[in-house]
Amino acid sequence: MLRRKTIMRTALALTTGAILFAPGQLLSMEAEDAPETVTIDSLASLYEPVEFNHLMHVDYASCAECHHHTTGVKVADPNCIRCHANTPEGDDVTCVGCHEADRFGKKYLAELDNPVLYHIDKPGLKGAYHLNCIGCHQIIDGPTGCTDCHAMTEAGEKRFNTGEYAPKGGAVSESHH
Amino acid sequence: MKKLNRRSFIKGGLATTAAAMVVKEKTSAASGDFDNYPEGMGVIVDLTRCVGCRSCEAACNKEQDLPEPAVPFDDFSVFDHMHHGEKRRTDETAYTVVNRYDTPEIDHPLFRKIQCNHCNEPACLTSCFVNAYTKTPEGAVIYNAKVCVGCRTCMVACPFYIPTFKYSSAFTPRIMKCIFCYDTRLKNGQPPACVEACPQEALTFGRRKDVLKIGKQRIRETPGKYVDHIYGEHEVGGTAWMYLSSVPFDKVGFDTHVPKEPIINSVKEFLAMVPMVLTIWPGLFVGFHLLATRKDKVKEMEKEAELKKAKENDEKEEQV
């Protein structure tokens, strides 16, 4: 286990080195700066928090694939380049820095009144997590089931009528027309 | 038994038509040239995002205090259940259901959530003769069980087969359908429970005009991902709930033959006749009746006059 970790660390260091010496990427954050795990718990209620293995995911995706332009990597998406080719990169690398937990609140509805606002369709925090994670997992055959990433809490079982709260039979059938 | 002759048949028919039209006229006046509620809310459902987790169904069930489901909401075998060759539909226990569609166009299944689409000009509302339905300025089509008589005309009128009847309480009629969480959320500016529950943000909430813009932006900025159509933008005159899809809409259960104008437009001309019929016809037919019976009356008067004359003549002769 330890050996594997050492190997991965070395690989990471090498990758980071390569990125550092690539021209035009001198402002990039280093993957090594990132925490090994991130506990994603700010929205947890129906499901337990997710212990996100950040270190492992570094092997599967570049920083920008999840963090967009917030890690100092130059903007590559032709659509984003239109405005963000030379704008200073975002200085907040966290998801919640841009993606609101209160997705459809009053603030969002007020923002939409701004006629020059381009980002009218920015996902909320929950959407950002799931669209990013599941979107990629579908492509590379990663886990996509709800409880593959986070176990259901008791509140969740109540909501979904499952586990302890599963229907005890004789429930109203769905066959009415 | 009374013989049904031509005259009594026509009489009865006319009376019934007139009565039906009196009732319909009221709703037509309420929603005649209705210019929608510009600030009304809406939701755009993105089929490319839905993963069929049924979180929306579970959230709706709890928010609306609906009966316990037959199987848990994390049981995905429901996608394989067919009722009489049809996929799952909304019923008195479920205001919304998700169905899976396997299409040859793409290598993974698509999921489609159905619920009331909250039409701009709802056919259920138009058809209801006791005005049990209301389109609120917030965009919801809500229902008042207190005045409902259980005729179920709305179920026939709905182009999306959404309102269902609570057969378990037939004596206190109750139509069961999604109300956009109007009472508990929408009127306070909050999104409905299903939208809040969706992990994939397959449901995007906002003013209808704004979510329409969002849908168009997604189509424009991700070429090839979507078919260039938003279902519900124009269908039946526009709906508050609209859909984006990566495959043609008829492949994922949508009725693409619904008219592009409100259902009420197909009966508008007929309804416009109502005032004419109600104001002119009575006078006209009374006139006909008087004309038709005038001759008889004149004859009768002439006869009377003749009789009188004859009598007078007789009297004169007697005197002479």
Short mmCIF file of C-alpha atoms in Angstrom, two decimals:
data_model
loop_
_atom_site.label_atom_id
_atom_site.label_comp_id
_atom_site.label_asym_id
_atom_site.label_seq_id
_atom_site.Cartn_x
_atom_site.Cartn_y
_atom_site.Cartn_z
CA MET A 1 0.00 0.00 0.00
CA LEU A 2 2.74 2.38 1.02
CA ARG A 3 4.75 1.47 -2.04
CA ARG A 4 1.86 2.18 -4.32
CA LYS A 5 1.42 5.56 -2.73
CA THR A 6 5.09 6.38 -3.17
CA ILE A 7 4.94 5.41 -6.84
CA MET A 8 1.88 7.55 -7.36
CA ARG A 9 3.49 10.48 -5.57
CA THR A 10 6.55 10.21 -7.80
CA ALA A 11 4.39 10.00 -10.91
CA LEU A 12 2.49 13.04 -9.73
CA ALA A 13 5.65 14.99 -9.08
CA LEU A 14 6.87 14.16 -12.56
CA THR A 15 3.60 15.20 -14.15
CA THR A 16 3.62 18.40 -12.16
CA GLY A 17 7.18 19.05 -13.26
CA ALA A 18 6.19 18.59 -16.86
CA ILE A 19 3.33 21.02 -16.45
CA LEU A 20 5.57 23.55 -14.73
CA PHE A 21 8.06 23.56 -17.53
CA ALA A 22 5.51 23.73 -20.28
CA PRO A 23 5.56 27.22 -21.79
CA GLY A 24 2.67 29.46 -20.83
CA GLN A 25 1.64 27.28 -17.90
CA LEU A 26 3.87 28.84 -15.31
CA LEU A 27 0.99 30.05 -13.17
CA SER A 28 -0.56 26.59 -12.90
CA MET A 29 -1.30 25.19 -9.51
CA GLU A 30 0.48 21.98 -8.78
CA ALA A 31 -1.52 18.81 -8.43
CA GLU A 32 0.56 18.11 -5.36
CA ASP A 33 -0.92 21.20 -3.71
CA ALA A 34 -4.27 19.52 -3.77
CA PRO A 35 -5.53 17.60 -0.74
CA GLU A 36 -5.49 13.81 -0.94
CA THR A 37 -9.13 13.55 0.02
CA VAL A 38 -11.95 16.04 0.14
CA THR A 39 -14.98 15.47 2.33
CA ILE A 40 -18.01 16.63 0.39
CA ASP A 41 -20.59 17.16 3.09
CA SER A 42 -22.15 20.59 2.67
CA LEU A 43 -25.32 19.19 1.08
CA ALA A 44 -25.50 15.83 2.87
CA SER A 45 -28.92 15.00 4.26
CA LEU A 46 -30.52 12.10 2.37
CA TYR A 47 -27.07 10.64 1.74
CA GLU A 48 -23.90 10.45 3.84
CA PRO A 49 -21.03 12.80 2.97
CA VAL A 50 -18.74 11.67 0.15
CA GLU A 51 -15.12 10.98 0.96
CA PHE A 52 -13.75 12.10 -2.37
CA ASN A 53 -10.35 10.63 -3.20
CA HIS A 54 -8.88 13.63 -4.96
CA LEU A 55 -5.45 12.05 -5.35
CA MET A 56 -6.85 9.10 -7.27
CA HIS A 57 -8.88 11.29 -9.60
CA VAL A 58 -5.82 13.28 -10.59
CA ASP A 59 -4.82 10.19 -12.57
CA TYR A 60 -8.03 10.22 -14.56
CA ALA A 61 -8.52 13.85 -15.43
CA SER A 62 -6.61 17.06 -15.84
CA CYS A 63 -7.27 19.76 -13.27
CA ALA A 64 -9.16 21.88 -15.80
CA GLU A 65 -11.62 19.08 -16.59
CA CYS A 66 -13.22 19.62 -13.21
CA HIS A 67 -11.88 22.99 -12.07
CA HIS A 68 -12.28 24.79 -15.42
CA HIS A 69 -9.95 27.79 -15.46
CA THR A 70 -9.48 28.18 -11.70
CA THR A 71 -6.16 26.34 -11.41
CA GLY A 72 -4.24 28.61 -13.71
CA VAL A 73 -4.55 26.34 -16.73
CA LYS A 74 -5.24 28.39 -19.84
CA VAL A 75 -8.78 28.35 -21.13
CA ALA A 76 -9.12 25.84 -23.95
CA ASP A 77 -12.84 25.71 -24.69
CA PRO A 78 -13.41 27.80 -27.84
CA ASN A 79 -16.65 29.09 -26.40
CA CYS A 80 -14.98 30.30 -23.18
CA ILE A 81 -11.98 31.75 -25.03
CA ARG A 82 -14.23 34.36 -26.60
CA CYS A 83 -14.20 36.22 -23.29
CA HIS A 84 -11.72 34.49 -21.04
CA ALA A 85 -8.59 34.18 -23.19
CA ASN A 86 -6.85 36.93 -21.25
CA THR A 87 -8.97 37.46 -18.18
CA PRO A 88 -7.30 36.67 -14.86
CA GLU A 89 -8.10 33.11 -13.85
CA GLY A 90 -10.62 32.63 -11.12
CA ASP A 91 -8.92 32.82 -7.75
CA ASP A 92 -11.29 30.41 -6.05
CA VAL A 93 -10.54 26.80 -6.78
CA THR A 94 -13.43 25.40 -4.74
CA CYS A 95 -16.66 24.27 -6.39
CA VAL A 96 -18.84 26.27 -4.02
CA GLY A 97 -16.90 29.41 -4.90
CA CYS A 98 -18.94 29.65 -8.10
CA HIS A 99 -21.66 27.03 -7.84
CA GLU A 100 -24.32 28.12 -5.38
CA ALA A 101 -25.76 25.65 -2.89
CA ASP A 102 -29.04 27.60 -3.03
CA ARG A 103 -29.56 26.95 -6.73
CA PHE A 104 -32.93 28.49 -7.52
CA GLY A 105 -33.13 31.06 -4.74
CA LYS A 106 -34.14 34.72 -4.94
CA LYS A 107 -30.57 35.77 -5.76
CA TYR A 108 -30.60 33.61 -8.89
CA LEU A 109 -33.95 34.96 -10.04
CA ALA A 110 -32.70 38.53 -9.53
CA GLU A 111 -29.46 37.79 -11.42
CA LEU A 112 -31.44 36.72 -14.45
CA ASP A 113 -32.76 40.27 -14.73
CA ASN A 114 -29.27 41.40 -15.73
CA PRO A 115 -29.53 41.71 -19.53
CA VAL A 116 -25.79 41.31 -20.16
CA LEU A 117 -25.29 38.29 -17.90
CA TYR A 118 -23.84 35.50 -20.05
CA HIS A 119 -23.72 32.69 -17.49
CA ILE A 120 -27.49 32.33 -17.19
CA ASP A 121 -27.20 28.54 -16.99
CA LYS A 122 -24.55 27.91 -14.34
CA PRO A 123 -25.36 24.71 -12.44
CA GLY A 124 -25.82 24.86 -8.69
CA LEU A 125 -23.47 23.03 -6.35
CA LYS A 126 -25.40 19.74 -6.36
CA GLY A 127 -25.77 19.88 -10.14
CA ALA A 128 -22.09 20.72 -10.64
CA TYR A 129 -21.00 17.71 -8.57
CA HIS A 130 -23.32 15.20 -10.20
CA LEU A 131 -23.04 16.45 -13.78
CA ASN A 132 -19.27 16.46 -13.49
CA CYS A 133 -18.90 13.12 -11.69
CA ILE A 134 -21.62 11.08 -13.42
CA GLY A 135 -20.87 12.64 -16.81
CA CYS A 136 -17.30 11.38 -16.65
CA HIS A 137 -18.15 8.08 -14.92
CA GLN A 138 -20.57 7.23 -17.73
CA ILE A 139 -17.79 7.65 -20.28
CA ILE A 140 -15.08 5.72 -18.43
CA ASP A 141 -17.44 3.16 -16.84
CA GLY A 142 -17.02 4.49 -13.34
CA PRO A 143 -19.68 4.02 -10.66
CA THR A 144 -22.97 5.77 -11.50
CA GLY A 145 -25.45 4.37 -8.97
CA CYS A 146 -26.55 6.74 -6.18
CA THR A 147 -25.27 4.54 -3.35
CA ASP A 148 -22.05 3.69 -5.22
CA CYS A 149 -20.68 7.05 -4.05
CA HIS A 150 -22.73 7.88 -0.98
CA ALA A 151 -24.64 5.62 1.40
CA MET A 152 -28.24 6.53 2.11
CA THR A 153 -29.05 8.02 5.51
CA GLU A 154 -32.16 7.22 7.51
CA ALA A 155 -33.75 10.40 6.19
CA GLY A 156 -32.99 9.12 2.71
CA GLU A 157 -34.61 5.76 3.39
CA LYS A 158 -37.70 7.57 4.62
CA ARG A 159 -37.78 9.75 1.50
CA PHE A 160 -37.33 6.81 -0.87
CA ASN A 161 -39.55 4.37 1.06
CA THR A 162 -36.72 1.88 1.16
CA GLY A 163 -34.74 -0.15 3.71
CA GLU A 164 -36.43 0.29 7.11
CA TYR A 165 -39.21 2.24 5.47
CA ALA A 166 -39.93 -0.08 2.53
CA PRO A 167 -43.64 -0.59 1.71
CA LYS A 168 -45.03 -3.52 3.72
CA GLY A 169 -47.09 -4.87 0.82
CA GLY A 170 -50.80 -4.31 0.35
CA ALA A 171 -50.00 -0.72 -0.57
CA VAL A 172 -52.18 1.14 -3.02
CA SER A 173 -51.35 -0.46 -6.32
CA GLU A 174 -50.35 1.57 -9.34
CA SER A 175 -52.74 -0.27 -11.61
CA HIS A 176 -55.58 2.26 -11.40
CA HIS A 177 -56.48 3.89 -14.66
CA MET B 1 -94.68 6.88 -23.51
CA LYS B 2 -94.72 10.24 -25.22
CA LYS B 3 -94.08 10.00 -28.92
CA LEU B 4 -90.87 11.71 -30.00
CA ASN B 5 -91.80 13.63 -33.10
CA ARG B 6 -89.58 15.87 -35.20
CA ARG B 7 -90.69 19.03 -33.46
CA SER B 8 -90.03 17.85 -29.91
CA PHE B 9 -86.68 16.39 -30.97
CA ILE B 10 -85.49 19.70 -32.38
CA LYS B 11 -86.87 21.57 -29.40
CA GLY B 12 -84.97 19.33 -26.97
CA GLY B 13 -81.80 19.52 -28.99
CA LEU B 14 -81.86 23.29 -29.14
CA ALA B 15 -82.50 23.60 -25.43
CA THR B 16 -79.59 21.32 -24.58
CA THR B 17 -77.22 23.11 -26.95
CA ALA B 18 -78.21 26.47 -25.56
CA ALA B 19 -77.69 25.27 -21.99
CA ALA B 20 -74.26 23.84 -22.81
CA MET B 21 -73.28 27.06 -24.53
CA VAL B 22 -74.37 29.26 -21.65
CA VAL B 23 -71.99 27.36 -19.39
CA LYS B 24 -69.10 27.34 -21.86
CA GLU B 25 -69.39 31.02 -22.61
CA LYS B 26 -68.16 31.87 -19.12
CA THR B 27 -64.82 30.10 -19.47
CA SER B 28 -64.32 31.44 -22.97
CA ALA B 29 -64.64 34.96 -21.65
CA ALA B 30 -62.07 34.19 -18.95
CA SER B 31 -59.45 32.81 -21.32
CA GLY B 32 -60.46 34.21 -24.69
CA ASP B 33 -57.56 36.26 -25.99
CA PHE B 34 -55.36 35.49 -23.02
CA ASP B 35 -51.90 37.02 -23.36
CA ASN B 36 -50.28 34.67 -20.81
CA TYR B 37 -48.62 35.76 -17.60
CA PRO B 38 -45.23 37.15 -18.70
CA GLU B 39 -43.72 36.66 -15.26
CA GLY B 40 -45.00 33.09 -14.95
CA MET B 41 -42.51 30.48 -13.85
CA GLY B 42 -41.48 27.41 -15.80
CA VAL B 43 -39.16 24.42 -15.85
CA ILE B 44 -37.05 23.06 -18.68
CA VAL B 45 -36.47 19.30 -18.52
CA ASP B 46 -33.23 18.16 -20.17
CA LEU B 47 -33.52 14.51 -21.18
CA THR B 48 -29.78 14.31 -21.81
CA ARG B 49 -29.15 14.92 -18.12
CA CYS B 50 -31.73 12.63 -16.48
CA VAL B 51 -30.27 9.39 -15.14
CA GLY B 52 -33.57 7.87 -13.97
CA CYS B 53 -32.81 8.00 -10.23
CA ARG B 54 -36.47 8.68 -9.37
CA SER B 55 -35.51 11.30 -6.75
CA CYS B 56 -38.16 13.61 -8.22
CA GLU B 57 -40.85 10.95 -7.74
CA ALA B 58 -39.84 10.42 -4.10
CA ALA B 59 -39.71 14.15 -3.38
CA CYS B 60 -43.14 14.71 -4.96
CA ASN B 61 -44.64 11.86 -2.98
CA LYS B 62 -43.53 13.40 0.33
CA GLU B 63 -44.21 17.06 -0.57
CA GLN B 64 -47.75 16.32 -1.76
CA ASP B 65 -48.44 13.79 1.00
CA LEU B 66 -49.35 11.06 -1.50
CA PRO B 67 -49.94 7.43 -0.51
CA GLU B 68 -47.06 5.04 0.11
CA PRO B 69 -45.78 3.67 -3.21
CA ALA B 70 -46.20 0.00 -4.17
CA VAL B 71 -42.44 -0.42 -4.43
CA PRO B 72 -39.56 1.68 -3.04
CA PHE B 73 -38.49 4.72 -5.05
CA ASP B 74 -35.01 3.26 -5.46
CA ASP B 75 -36.45 0.18 -7.20
CA PHE B 76 -35.63 0.61 -10.87
CA SER B 77 -37.57 -2.46 -12.05
CA VAL B 78 -40.55 -0.11 -12.47
CA PHE B 79 -39.02 0.98 -15.77
CA ASP B 80 -39.72 -2.51 -17.14
CA HIS B 81 -43.33 -2.64 -15.96
CA MET B 82 -45.92 -2.09 -18.66
CA HIS B 83 -49.63 -1.58 -18.06
CA HIS B 84 -51.62 -2.82 -21.06
CA GLY B 85 -48.63 -2.21 -23.32
CA GLU B 86 -48.17 1.33 -22.01
CA LYS B 87 -45.42 2.82 -19.95
CA ARG B 88 -46.18 4.18 -16.49
CA ARG B 89 -48.58 7.08 -16.23
CA THR B 90 -49.52 9.58 -13.56
CA ASP B 91 -52.27 8.25 -11.30
CA GLU B 92 -53.96 9.05 -8.01
CA THR B 93 -50.83 8.01 -6.12
CA ALA B 94 -48.24 9.74 -8.32
CA TYR B 95 -48.26 13.26 -9.76
CA THR B 96 -45.05 12.55 -11.64
CA VAL B 97 -43.40 9.44 -13.07
CA VAL B 98 -40.16 8.77 -14.91
CA ASN B 99 -40.04 6.31 -17.82
CA ARG B 100 -37.09 4.76 -19.62
CA TYR B 101 -36.79 4.80 -23.41
CA ASP B 102 -34.33 2.64 -25.30
CA THR B 103 -33.81 4.25 -28.67
CA PRO B 104 -31.71 2.83 -31.50
CA GLU B 105 -30.31 6.33 -32.19
CA ILE B 106 -28.08 6.28 -29.11
CA ASP B 107 -26.30 3.58 -27.13
CA HIS B 108 -27.72 4.47 -23.73
CA PRO B 109 -31.30 4.75 -22.50
CA LEU B 110 -33.05 8.10 -22.08
CA PHE B 111 -35.37 8.92 -19.21
CA ARG B 112 -38.38 11.17 -19.43
CA LYS B 113 -40.19 12.67 -16.45
CA ILE B 114 -43.87 13.40 -16.97
CA GLN B 115 -46.15 15.62 -14.87
CA CYS B 116 -48.65 18.37 -15.59
CA ASN B 117 -47.06 20.68 -18.17
CA HIS B 118 -48.98 23.70 -16.82
CA CYS B 119 -50.20 24.99 -20.20
CA ASN B 120 -50.40 28.71 -20.84
CA GLU B 121 -53.99 28.14 -21.96
CA PRO B 122 -55.00 24.90 -20.29
CA ALA B 123 -57.60 22.71 -21.99
CA CYS B 124 -58.59 21.28 -18.61
CA LEU B 125 -59.48 24.79 -17.45
CA THR B 126 -61.39 25.55 -20.64
CA SER B 127 -63.35 22.34 -20.46
CA CYS B 128 -64.30 22.63 -16.80
CA PHE B 129 -67.85 23.94 -16.44
CA VAL B 130 -67.58 24.64 -12.73
CA ASN B 131 -64.28 26.55 -13.03
CA ALA B 132 -62.39 24.17 -10.76
CA TYR B 133 -59.13 25.04 -12.52
CA THR B 134 -57.12 28.26 -12.29
CA LYS B 135 -53.99 29.38 -14.11
CA THR B 136 -52.15 31.45 -11.53
CA PRO B 137 -49.91 34.41 -12.45
CA GLU B 138 -47.00 32.32 -11.11
CA GLY B 139 -47.63 29.84 -13.91
CA ALA B 140 -49.26 26.95 -12.06
CA VAL B 141 -52.52 25.30 -13.12
CA ILE B 142 -54.21 24.57 -9.82
CA TYR B 143 -57.40 22.72 -9.01
CA ASN B 144 -60.18 23.32 -6.50
CA ALA B 145 -61.72 20.08 -5.23
CA LYS B 146 -64.48 21.98 -3.40
CA VAL B 147 -66.34 22.87 -6.59
CA CYS B 148 -65.44 19.78 -8.63
CA VAL B 149 -68.43 17.61 -9.50
CA GLY B 150 -66.33 14.74 -10.78
CA CYS B 151 -67.42 14.89 -14.43
CA ARG B 152 -63.84 14.15 -15.56
CA THR B 153 -64.14 16.25 -18.69
CA CYS B 154 -60.68 17.66 -17.90
CA MET B 155 -59.20 14.18 -18.21
CA VAL B 156 -60.61 13.93 -21.72
CA ALA B 157 -59.60 17.50 -22.60
CA CYS B 158 -55.96 17.28 -21.50
CA PRO B 159 -53.72 16.71 -24.53
CA PHE B 160 -51.11 15.06 -22.29
CA TYR B 161 -53.40 12.64 -20.38
CA ILE B 162 -52.28 14.05 -17.03
CA PRO B 163 -55.28 14.65 -14.70
CA THR B 164 -56.38 11.44 -13.02
CA PHE B 165 -59.43 10.61 -10.95
CA LYS B 166 -59.33 9.40 -7.38
CA TYR B 167 -61.58 6.40 -7.88
CA SER B 168 -61.18 5.48 -4.23
CA SER B 169 -63.26 8.54 -3.28
CA ALA B 170 -65.83 8.70 -6.06
CA PHE B 171 -68.46 10.31 -3.81
CA THR B 172 -66.25 13.28 -2.94
CA PRO B 173 -64.83 13.81 -6.41
CA ARG B 174 -61.14 14.54 -6.50
CA ILE B 175 -58.92 15.03 -9.52
CA MET B 176 -55.29 14.24 -8.80
CA LYS B 177 -52.64 16.14 -10.71
CA CYS B 178 -49.39 18.04 -10.27
CA ILE B 179 -50.01 21.60 -9.04
CA PHE B 180 -46.40 22.84 -9.44
CA CYS B 181 -46.18 22.72 -5.61
CA TYR B 182 -48.18 25.95 -5.75
CA ASP B 183 -49.46 26.04 -2.15
CA THR B 184 -46.26 25.06 -0.42
CA ARG B 185 -43.53 26.47 -2.65
CA LEU B 186 -44.27 28.24 -5.92
CA LYS B 187 -46.31 31.08 -4.48
CA ASN B 188 -43.35 31.86 -2.19
CA GLY B 189 -41.00 31.98 -5.16
CA GLN B 190 -39.48 28.57 -4.42
CA PRO B 191 -38.92 25.79 -6.99
CA PRO B 192 -41.14 22.69 -6.80
CA ALA B 193 -39.90 19.74 -4.70
CA CYS B 194 -38.92 17.64 -7.74
CA VAL B 195 -36.65 20.38 -9.10
CA GLU B 196 -34.95 20.80 -5.74
CA ALA B 197 -34.43 17.04 -5.44
CA CYS B 198 -32.93 16.46 -8.89
CA PRO B 199 -29.20 15.71 -8.47
CA GLN B 200 -28.43 16.13 -12.16
CA GLU B 201 -30.15 19.48 -12.56
CA ALA B 202 -32.11 17.88 -15.35
CA LEU B 203 -34.87 20.21 -14.21
CA THR B 204 -34.07 23.92 -14.48
CA PHE B 205 -36.47 26.31 -12.82
CA GLY B 206 -37.01 30.00 -13.52
CA ARG B 207 -39.34 32.40 -15.26
CA ARG B 208 -40.71 30.66 -18.34
CA LYS B 209 -39.16 33.24 -20.64
CA ASP B 210 -35.77 32.77 -18.94
CA VAL B 211 -35.71 28.97 -18.99
CA LEU B 212 -36.71 29.14 -22.65
CA LYS B 213 -33.62 31.31 -23.23
CA ILE B 214 -31.52 28.78 -21.30
CA GLY B 215 -32.84 25.95 -23.46
CA LYS B 216 -32.05 27.84 -26.65
CA GLN B 217 -28.57 28.61 -25.39
CA ARG B 218 -27.92 24.92 -24.70
CA ILE B 219 -29.03 23.99 -28.22
CA ARG B 220 -26.90 26.72 -29.77
CA GLU B 221 -23.75 26.16 -27.74
CA THR B 222 -23.56 22.38 -27.82
CA PRO B 223 -24.12 21.63 -31.51
CA GLY B 224 -25.17 18.07 -32.22
CA LYS B 225 -26.20 17.36 -28.64
CA TYR B 226 -29.86 18.30 -28.97
CA VAL B 227 -32.53 18.21 -31.65
CA ASP B 228 -33.28 21.81 -32.58
CA HIS B 229 -36.64 21.98 -30.87
CA ILE B 230 -37.99 22.79 -27.44
CA TYR B 231 -41.10 20.76 -26.78
CA GLY B 232 -43.64 23.01 -25.11
CA GLU B 233 -42.43 26.31 -26.56
CA HIS B 234 -45.35 26.32 -28.99
CA GLU B 235 -47.15 23.02 -28.39
CA VAL B 236 -50.80 23.63 -27.42
CA GLY B 237 -50.01 27.35 -27.29
CA GLY B 238 -47.02 26.95 -24.98
CA THR B 239 -46.51 25.16 -21.68
CA ALA B 240 -44.70 26.20 -18.50
CA TRP B 241 -42.85 22.87 -18.42
CA MET B 242 -40.74 22.32 -21.53
CA TYR B 243 -38.36 19.64 -22.77
CA LEU B 244 -34.96 19.32 -24.46
CA SER B 245 -34.00 16.02 -26.10
CA SER B 246 -31.09 14.47 -27.97
CA VAL B 247 -33.41 12.32 -30.12
CA PRO B 248 -36.58 13.27 -32.03
CA PHE B 249 -39.35 13.79 -29.53
CA ASP B 250 -41.66 11.11 -30.94
CA LYS B 251 -38.96 8.53 -30.10
CA VAL B 252 -39.25 9.28 -26.40
CA GLY B 253 -42.99 9.17 -25.97
CA PHE B 254 -43.96 12.75 -26.85
CA ASP B 255 -47.08 13.41 -28.90
CA THR B 256 -45.67 15.50 -31.73
CA HIS B 257 -49.07 15.84 -33.37
CA VAL B 258 -50.61 18.12 -30.77
CA PRO B 259 -51.65 21.47 -32.31
CA LYS B 260 -49.25 24.40 -32.10
CA GLU B 261 -52.03 26.61 -30.80
CA PRO B 262 -54.16 26.47 -27.67
CA ILE B 263 -56.82 23.76 -27.64
CA ILE B 264 -59.40 26.49 -27.02
CA ASN B 265 -58.72 27.89 -30.50
CA SER B 266 -60.42 24.88 -32.07
CA VAL B 267 -63.66 25.75 -30.27
CA LYS B 268 -63.34 29.54 -30.27
CA GLU B 269 -65.43 30.08 -33.43
CA PHE B 270 -68.15 27.94 -32.03
CA LEU B 271 -68.03 29.78 -28.73
CA ALA B 272 -68.22 33.13 -30.55
CA MET B 273 -71.61 32.06 -31.91
CA VAL B 274 -73.00 31.71 -28.42
CA PRO B 275 -73.94 35.36 -27.76
CA MET B 276 -75.45 35.60 -31.24
CA VAL B 277 -77.53 32.51 -30.71
CA LEU B 278 -78.60 33.56 -27.27
CA THR B 279 -79.64 37.12 -28.20
CA ILE B 280 -80.95 36.82 -31.74
CA TRP B 281 -82.52 33.38 -31.80
CA PRO B 282 -85.20 33.99 -29.15
CA GLY B 283 -86.46 37.14 -30.90
CA LEU B 284 -86.19 35.52 -34.29
CA PHE B 285 -88.16 32.44 -33.39
CA VAL B 286 -90.76 34.34 -31.44
CA GLY B 287 -91.15 36.42 -34.60
CA PHE B 288 -91.52 33.28 -36.71
CA HIS B 289 -94.08 31.96 -34.29
CA LEU B 290 -96.07 35.17 -34.40
CA LEU B 291 -95.91 35.30 -38.19
CA ALA B 292 -96.94 31.69 -38.49
CA THR B 293 -99.89 32.11 -36.16
CA ARG B 294 -100.90 35.59 -37.42
CA LYS B 295 -102.99 34.21 -40.30
CA ASP B 296 -104.96 32.01 -37.94
CA LYS B 297 -105.63 34.94 -35.70
CA VAL B 298 -106.68 37.15 -38.58
CA LYS B 299 -108.95 34.39 -39.81
CA GLU B 300 -110.42 34.00 -36.39
CA MET B 301 -111.00 37.73 -36.11
CA GLU B 302 -112.58 37.77 -39.57
CA LYS B 303 -114.79 34.87 -38.56
CA GLU B 304 -115.84 36.63 -35.42
CA ALA B 305 -116.52 39.79 -37.35
CA GLU B 306 -118.58 37.80 -39.85
CA LEU B 307 -120.51 36.13 -37.07
CA LYS B 308 -121.14 39.47 -35.48
CA LYS B 309 -122.29 40.90 -38.78
CA ALA B 310 -124.53 37.92 -39.35
CA LYS B 311 -125.95 38.32 -35.88
CA GLU B 312 -126.56 42.00 -36.46
CA ASN B 313 -128.17 41.24 -39.80
CA ASP B 314 -130.41 38.66 -38.14
CA GLU B 315 -131.39 41.15 -35.47
CA LYS B 316 -132.13 43.78 -38.12
CA GLU B 317 -134.25 41.33 -40.08
CA GLU B 318 -136.15 40.43 -36.94
CA GLN B 319 -136.84 44.08 -36.23
CA VAL B 320 -138.08 44.54 -39.77
#
